[in-house]
Coordinates of C-alpha atoms in Angstrom, one line a residue:
Chain A
M1 CA 39.4 -3.7 -78.9
N2 CA 40.9 -5.7 -76.0
I3 CA 42.4 -8.9 -77.4
D4 CA 44.3 -11.2 -75.2
P5 CA 47.9 -11.7 -76.6
V6 CA 47.8 -15.4 -75.7
L7 CA 44.9 -15.9 -78.1
I8 CA 46.9 -14.3 -80.9
Y9 CA 49.8 -16.6 -80.2
L10 CA 47.5 -19.6 -80.3
I11 CA 46.0 -18.5 -83.5
L12 CA 49.4 -18.0 -85.0
F13 CA 50.6 -21.4 -83.7
T14 CA 47.5 -23.1 -85.2
L15 CA 48.1 -21.5 -88.5
S16 CA 51.7 -22.4 -88.5
S17 CA 50.8 -26.0 -87.6
L18 CA 48.3 -26.2 -90.5
V19 CA 50.8 -24.8 -93.0
L20 CA 53.4 -27.2 -91.9
L21 CA 50.9 -30.1 -92.1
I22 CA 50.0 -29.0 -95.6
V23 CA 53.6 -28.7 -96.6
G24 CA 54.4 -32.1 -95.1
L25 CA 51.4 -33.7 -96.9
L26 CA 52.5 -32.1 -100.2
I27 CA 56.0 -33.5 -99.8
A28 CA 54.6 -36.9 -99.0
Y29 CA 52.4 -36.7 -102.0
L30 CA 55.2 -35.7 -104.3
N31 CA 57.4 -38.5 -103.0
L32 CA 54.6 -40.9 -103.6
L33 CA 54.2 -39.7 -107.1
N34 CA 57.8 -40.1 -107.7
R35 CA 57.8 -43.6 -106.5
Y36 CA 54.8 -44.4 -108.5
S37 CA 56.3 -43.2 -111.7
K38 CA 59.4 -45.1 -110.9
T39 CA 57.5 -48.2 -110.1
K40 CA 55.3 -47.9 -113.2
K41 CA 58.3 -47.7 -115.4
S42 CA 60.0 -50.7 -113.8
S43 CA 57.4 -53.1 -112.9
A44 CA 55.0 -55.2 -114.9
V45 CA 52.5 -55.7 -112.3
D46 CA 51.2 -52.2 -112.3
D47 CA 47.8 -53.2 -113.4
D48 CA 47.3 -55.1 -110.1
I49 CA 48.3 -52.2 -107.9
S50 CA 47.1 -49.2 -109.9
P51 CA 43.6 -49.4 -108.3
M52 CA 45.3 -49.4 -104.9
F53 CA 47.4 -46.5 -105.9
R54 CA 44.5 -44.7 -107.3
D55 CA 42.6 -45.3 -104.1
T56 CA 45.5 -44.2 -102.1
E57 CA 46.0 -41.2 -104.3
A58 CA 42.3 -40.4 -104.0
R59 CA 42.5 -40.7 -100.3
L60 CA 45.6 -38.6 -100.0
K61 CA 44.1 -36.1 -102.3
S62 CA 41.0 -36.0 -100.3
I63 CA 43.0 -35.6 -97.1
V64 CA 45.0 -32.8 -98.6
D65 CA 42.0 -31.2 -100.0
N66 CA 40.3 -31.4 -96.6
A67 CA 43.3 -30.0 -94.9
S68 CA 43.7 -27.2 -97.4
A69 CA 40.1 -26.4 -97.1
Q70 CA 40.3 -26.4 -93.3
A71 CA 43.5 -24.4 -93.4
A72 CA 41.9 -21.9 -95.8
Q73 CA 38.9 -21.8 -93.7
T74 CA 40.9 -21.2 -90.5
I75 CA 43.0 -18.6 -92.2
S76 CA 39.9 -16.8 -93.6
S77 CA 38.2 -16.9 -90.2
T78 CA 41.1 -15.6 -88.3
Q79 CA 42.8 -12.3 -88.7
Y80 CA 46.1 -12.4 -90.2
F81 CA 48.3 -9.7 -88.6
T82 CA 51.5 -8.5 -89.8
E83 CA 54.2 -7.8 -87.4
K84 CA 53.6 -4.1 -87.7
Q85 CA 49.9 -4.6 -87.2
L86 CA 50.7 -6.8 -84.2
K87 CA 52.9 -4.1 -82.8
I88 CA 50.3 -1.5 -83.3
F89 CA 47.7 -3.8 -81.8
E90 CA 50.0 -4.5 -78.9
D91 CA 50.5 -0.8 -78.4
E92 CA 46.8 -0.1 -78.5
V93 CA 46.2 -2.9 -76.1
N94 CA 48.9 -1.6 -73.8
K95 CA 47.5 1.9 -74.1
S96 CA 44.0 0.7 -73.3
A97 CA 45.3 -1.3 -70.4
A98 CA 47.2 1.7 -69.1
M99 CA 44.2 3.9 -69.5
Y100 CA 41.9 1.5 -67.7
L101 CA 44.5 1.0 -65.1
N102 CA 44.8 4.7 -64.6
L103 CA 41.1 5.1 -64.5
Y104 CA 40.9 2.3 -62.0
Q105 CA 43.5 3.8 -59.8
R106 CA 41.9 7.2 -60.0
T107 CA 38.6 5.6 -59.1
L108 CA 40.2 3.8 -56.2
E109 CA 41.8 7.0 -55.0
N110 CA 38.6 8.9 -55.2
L111 CA 36.8 6.1 -53.4
E112 CA 39.5 6.1 -50.8
R113 CA 39.2 9.9 -50.3
E114 CA 35.5 9.8 -50.2
T115 CA 35.5 6.9 -47.8
A116 CA 38.0 8.7 -45.6
K117 CA 35.9 11.8 -45.7
E118 CA 32.8 9.8 -44.8
I119 CA 34.6 8.1 -42.0
K120 CA 35.8 11.4 -40.7
A121 CA 32.4 12.8 -41.1
I122 CA 30.8 10.0 -39.1
P123 CA 31.6 11.5 -35.7
E124 CA 30.4 14.8 -36.9
V125 CA 27.2 13.3 -38.2
L126 CA 26.9 11.2 -35.0
R127 CA 27.6 14.3 -32.9
R128 CA 25.0 16.3 -34.8
D129 CA 22.4 13.5 -34.5
L130 CA 23.3 12.8 -30.9
G131 CA 23.1 16.5 -30.1
A132 CA 19.8 16.7 -31.8
S133 CA 18.6 13.6 -29.9
L134 CA 19.9 14.9 -26.6
S135 CA 18.3 18.2 -27.2
G136 CA 15.0 16.5 -27.9
I137 CA 15.3 14.2 -24.9
S138 CA 16.3 17.1 -22.6
A139 CA 13.4 19.2 -23.8
L140 CA 11.1 16.2 -23.2
F141 CA 12.6 15.7 -19.8
K142 CA 12.6 19.4 -19.0
D143 CA 8.8 19.5 -19.2
D144 CA 8.5 16.4 -17.0
V145 CA 11.1 17.8 -14.6
V146 CA 9.2 21.1 -14.4
K147 CA 5.9 19.3 -13.9
I148 CA 7.3 17.1 -11.2
A149 CA 9.0 20.0 -9.5
T150 CA 5.7 21.9 -9.5
E151 CA 3.8 18.9 -8.1
V152 CA 6.4 18.4 -5.4
K153 CA 6.3 22.1 -4.5
D154 CA 2.4 21.9 -4.4
S155 CA 2.6 18.8 -2.2
L156 CA 5.0 20.5 0.1
D157 CA 2.9 23.6 0.3
R158 CA -0.2 21.6 1.0
A159 CA 1.7 19.6 3.7
Y160 CA 3.0 22.8 5.2
K161 CA -0.4 24.3 5.2
N162 CA -1.9 21.2 6.9
I163 CA 0.9 21.3 9.4
E164 CA 0.2 25.0 10.1
I165 CA -3.5 24.2 10.5
D166 CA -2.6 21.3 12.9
I167 CA -0.3 23.6 14.9
E168 CA -3.0 26.3 15.2
E169 CA -5.5 23.7 16.3
Y170 CA -3.1 22.4 18.9
K171 CA -2.3 25.9 20.1
K172 CA -6.0 26.6 20.3
T173 CA -6.7 23.4 22.3
R174 CA -3.8 24.0 24.6
L175 CA -4.8 27.6 25.2
T176 CA -8.3 26.5 26.0
Q177 CA -6.9 23.9 28.4
V178 CA -4.7 26.6 30.0
D179 CA -7.6 29.0 30.3
K180 CA -9.8 26.4 31.9
S181 CA -7.0 25.5 34.3
I182 CA -6.5 29.1 35.2
A183 CA -10.2 29.7 35.6
D184 CA -10.5 26.6 37.8
I185 CA -7.6 27.7 40.0
I186 CA -9.1 31.2 40.4
L187 CA -12.5 29.8 41.2
Q188 CA -11.1 27.4 43.8
I189 CA -9.3 30.3 45.4
A190 CA -12.3 32.5 45.2
R191 CA -14.5 29.8 46.7
R192 CA -12.2 29.3 49.6
V193 CA -12.1 32.9 50.2
L194 CA -15.7 33.7 49.7
V195 CA -17.0 30.8 51.7
K196 CA -15.2 32.2 54.7
E197 CA -16.1 35.8 53.9
I198 CA -19.8 35.6 52.8
N199 CA -22.4 34.4 55.4
K200 CA -25.8 32.9 54.7
D201 CA -27.6 36.2 54.9
E202 CA -25.4 37.7 52.3
H203 CA -25.9 34.7 50.1
E204 CA -29.7 35.1 50.6
K205 CA -29.5 38.7 49.6
L206 CA -27.5 37.8 46.5
V207 CA -30.1 35.2 45.5
L208 CA -33.1 37.6 46.0
K209 CA -31.3 40.3 44.0
A210 CA -30.7 37.8 41.2
L211 CA -34.4 36.7 41.3
E212 CA -35.3 40.4 41.0
D213 CA -33.1 40.8 38.0
A214 CA -34.6 37.7 36.4
K215 CA -38.1 39.0 37.0
K216 CA -37.2 42.3 35.3
S217 CA -35.7 40.5 32.3
G218 CA -39.0 38.7 31.8
M219 CA -37.8 35.2 32.7
F220 CA -41.0 34.4 34.6
S221 CA -43.5 35.6 32.0
E222 CA -46.4 33.4 31.2
D223 CA -45.7 32.9 27.5
V224 CA -43.6 29.9 28.3
Chain B
M1 CA -59.6 26.5 44.7
L2 CA -56.5 24.5 45.5
S3 CA -56.4 22.1 48.3
K4 CA -54.3 23.2 51.2
L5 CA -52.1 20.2 50.6
I6 CA -51.1 21.8 47.3
D7 CA -51.0 25.3 48.6
N8 CA -48.5 24.4 51.3
L9 CA -46.0 22.9 48.9
K10 CA -43.0 25.0 48.3
T11 CA -40.4 22.7 46.8
K12 CA -40.3 19.9 44.3
N13 CA -39.0 17.6 47.0
E14 CA -42.1 18.3 49.1
I15 CA -44.2 17.3 46.0
E16 CA -42.5 14.0 45.8
I17 CA -43.0 13.4 49.6
L18 CA -46.7 14.2 49.3
R19 CA -47.0 12.0 46.2
D20 CA -45.6 9.1 48.1
E21 CA -48.0 9.7 51.0
I22 CA -51.0 9.9 48.6
A23 CA -49.9 6.7 46.9
L24 CA -49.6 5.0 50.3
L25 CA -53.1 6.1 51.3
S26 CA -54.5 5.0 48.0
Q27 CA -53.0 1.6 48.5
S28 CA -54.6 1.5 52.0
I29 CA -58.0 2.1 50.5
Y30 CA -57.4 -0.5 47.8
Q31 CA -56.4 -3.1 50.4
G32 CA -58.8 -2.4 53.2
G33 CA -61.3 0.1 52.0
E34 CA -61.9 3.6 53.2
K35 CA -62.3 2.5 56.8
N36 CA -58.7 1.3 56.8
I37 CA -57.3 4.7 55.9
E38 CA -57.4 6.1 59.5
N39 CA -54.6 3.8 60.6
S40 CA -52.4 5.0 57.7
L41 CA -53.2 8.6 58.5
K42 CA -52.2 8.1 62.1
N43 CA -49.1 6.0 61.5
D44 CA -47.6 6.8 58.1
I45 CA -48.5 10.4 57.2
R46 CA -47.2 13.7 58.5
I47 CA -49.4 15.5 61.0
W48 CA -50.3 18.5 58.8
V49 CA -51.1 16.3 55.9
S50 CA -53.3 14.0 57.9
E51 CA -55.1 16.9 59.4
T52 CA -55.6 18.6 56.1
I53 CA -56.9 15.4 54.5
R54 CA -59.3 14.8 57.4
N55 CA -60.6 18.3 57.0
E56 CA -61.0 18.2 53.3
T57 CA -62.5 14.7 52.9
Q58 CA -65.4 14.8 55.4
N59 CA -68.0 14.6 52.6
V60 CA -65.8 13.7 49.8
N61 CA -65.0 10.4 48.2
L62 CA -61.5 9.6 49.2
R63 CA -60.5 7.9 46.0
D64 CA -61.7 10.9 43.9
Y65 CA -60.0 13.2 46.3
F66 CA -56.7 11.5 46.0
N67 CA -57.0 11.3 42.2
D68 CA -57.6 15.0 42.0
I69 CA -54.6 15.7 44.2
E70 CA -52.4 13.5 42.0
K71 CA -53.6 15.3 38.8
E72 CA -53.0 18.6 40.4
L73 CA -49.5 17.6 41.5
D74 CA -48.7 16.7 37.9
R75 CA -49.8 20.1 36.7
I76 CA -47.6 22.1 39.0
K77 CA -44.5 23.7 37.3
S78 CA -41.2 24.2 39.0
V79 CA -38.5 26.9 39.0
S80 CA -35.0 25.5 39.3
I81 CA -32.5 27.5 41.4
T82 CA -29.0 26.4 41.9
L83 CA -27.3 27.7 45.1
A84 CA -23.7 27.7 46.4
Y85 CA -24.9 26.9 49.9
E86 CA -27.7 24.9 51.6
P87 CA -30.4 27.5 52.6
S88 CA -32.4 27.5 55.8
E89 CA -36.2 26.9 55.8
L90 CA -36.7 30.6 56.2
S91 CA -34.6 31.4 53.2
V92 CA -36.5 28.9 51.1
R93 CA -39.8 30.4 52.2
R94 CA -38.5 33.9 51.2
F95 CA -37.3 32.7 47.8
Y96 CA -40.6 30.8 47.2
D97 CA -42.7 33.8 48.3
F98 CA -40.9 36.1 45.9
V99 CA -41.2 33.8 42.9
Q100 CA -44.9 32.8 43.7
S101 CA -45.8 36.5 44.1
I102 CA -45.0 37.1 40.4
M103 CA -46.4 33.9 39.0
P104 CA -50.2 33.6 38.2
K105 CA -50.3 29.8 38.8
K106 CA -49.0 27.5 41.5
I107 CA -45.3 26.9 41.3
V108 CA -42.6 25.1 43.4
L109 CA -38.9 25.6 43.7
E110 CA -36.4 22.9 42.6
L111 CA -33.5 23.6 44.9
L112 CA -30.1 22.4 43.7
Y113 CA -26.8 22.7 45.6
D114 CA -23.5 23.3 43.7
P115 CA -20.6 24.9 45.6
Q116 CA -18.7 25.3 42.3
I117 CA -20.8 28.4 41.5
V118 CA -19.1 30.0 44.5
G119 CA -22.0 32.4 45.1
G120 CA -25.1 33.9 43.6
V121 CA -27.7 31.7 41.8
V122 CA -28.5 29.9 38.6
I123 CA -32.1 30.1 37.6
S124 CA -34.0 27.9 35.1
Y125 CA -37.7 28.0 34.2
G126 CA -39.7 26.9 31.2
G127 CA -36.7 26.4 28.9
R128 CA -35.1 29.7 30.0
Y129 CA -31.8 29.9 31.7
K130 CA -30.0 32.7 33.6
D131 CA -26.6 32.5 35.3
Y132 CA -26.1 35.0 38.1
S133 CA -23.4 33.0 39.8
F134 CA -19.9 34.2 40.8
R135 CA -18.4 31.6 38.6
K136 CA -20.0 33.2 35.5
I137 CA -18.7 36.6 36.6
F138 CA -15.2 35.2 37.0
E139 CA -15.3 33.5 33.7
D140 CA -16.5 36.6 31.9
E141 CA -13.8 38.7 33.6
L142 CA -11.2 36.1 32.8
E143 CA -12.1 36.1 29.1
E144 CA -11.5 39.8 28.9
T145 CA -8.2 39.8 30.8
R146 CA -7.0 36.4 29.5
K147 CA -4.1 37.7 27.5
D148 CA -3.0 40.0 30.2
V149 CA -3.1 37.1 32.7
L150 CA -1.1 34.8 30.3
E151 CA 1.5 37.5 29.8
L152 CA 1.8 37.9 33.5
L153 CA 2.1 34.2 34.0
G154 CA 4.7 34.0 31.3
K155 CA 6.7 36.8 32.9
A156 CA 6.3 35.2 36.4
K157 CA 7.6 31.9 35.0
K158 CA 10.8 33.6 33.6

């Protein structure tokens, strides 16, 4: 039981005060009685003041009774410790206080240790979580990167193929132009030569020969 | 039986000339009647045509005669031949005689001049086409030896 020593001291002080009060009242009562008896013996006018004394006596008695009653009540309601018991109580209180203090200290130390451990573990936890997040993110990006790389490669391949096609078309066109140029040059040379070399009779013979060939090939047949 | 006017025609050009002359005579008849035609025959028409018309229209209505001639002229088919030179009249006759001898109906030659073909002839008739020109021969030969020529040209350039 954890009782505050101050409270005990208060209780003791209160008790002491009550006891002193009772003692003082008793002494005052006895003095008063003494005076009364003296006065009664020496005075003839005690019939006039006896009711007053009786009243006073009654009042005092009532006061004393009340105080006694209150004192008794206070004493009965409070624990009355002997010095030994107080000592034991004090020892027990100190022991409890020490025990709780020890427990509190141990709790504090444990808390401190655990907190330190938690604080130290935070980077590890963070590192683990961060690592996991980064792995997830990199895996996510990896797919996108692969996809983008594939698309870029396909685009480049398509563009390259288109360029190849364009180059082939250009080469074909240029080759055709070169062919035509060469043919034109050769024909011009041939014409210049042949005009001088072939006379009209030879031309005529060539035409008649061509007409003969056309006739043989059925060009002039009537199913036209 | 064909009129001699038709029979004497050898080229498409001659058809057009005769067509113009017939149109002129028809116009004369329209304007002044058949009596007026003699002036046109004397002044505007070739001698052989005038003589042939006089001979063939002695007992024939002139209008009908000219109409028949025009219809006949429209029916005549032509054989187109492209030459690298301008032939003489004799050459044209020889070409015409050769072609007409193998055709059952009356034909004329459409003579075209194209020195680009260099020599030989290009013949076209009834949608058919035959190229016997030197140009065609050169182009075919060139196609076969094109790569060799380009290689040679390439080496010559270097």
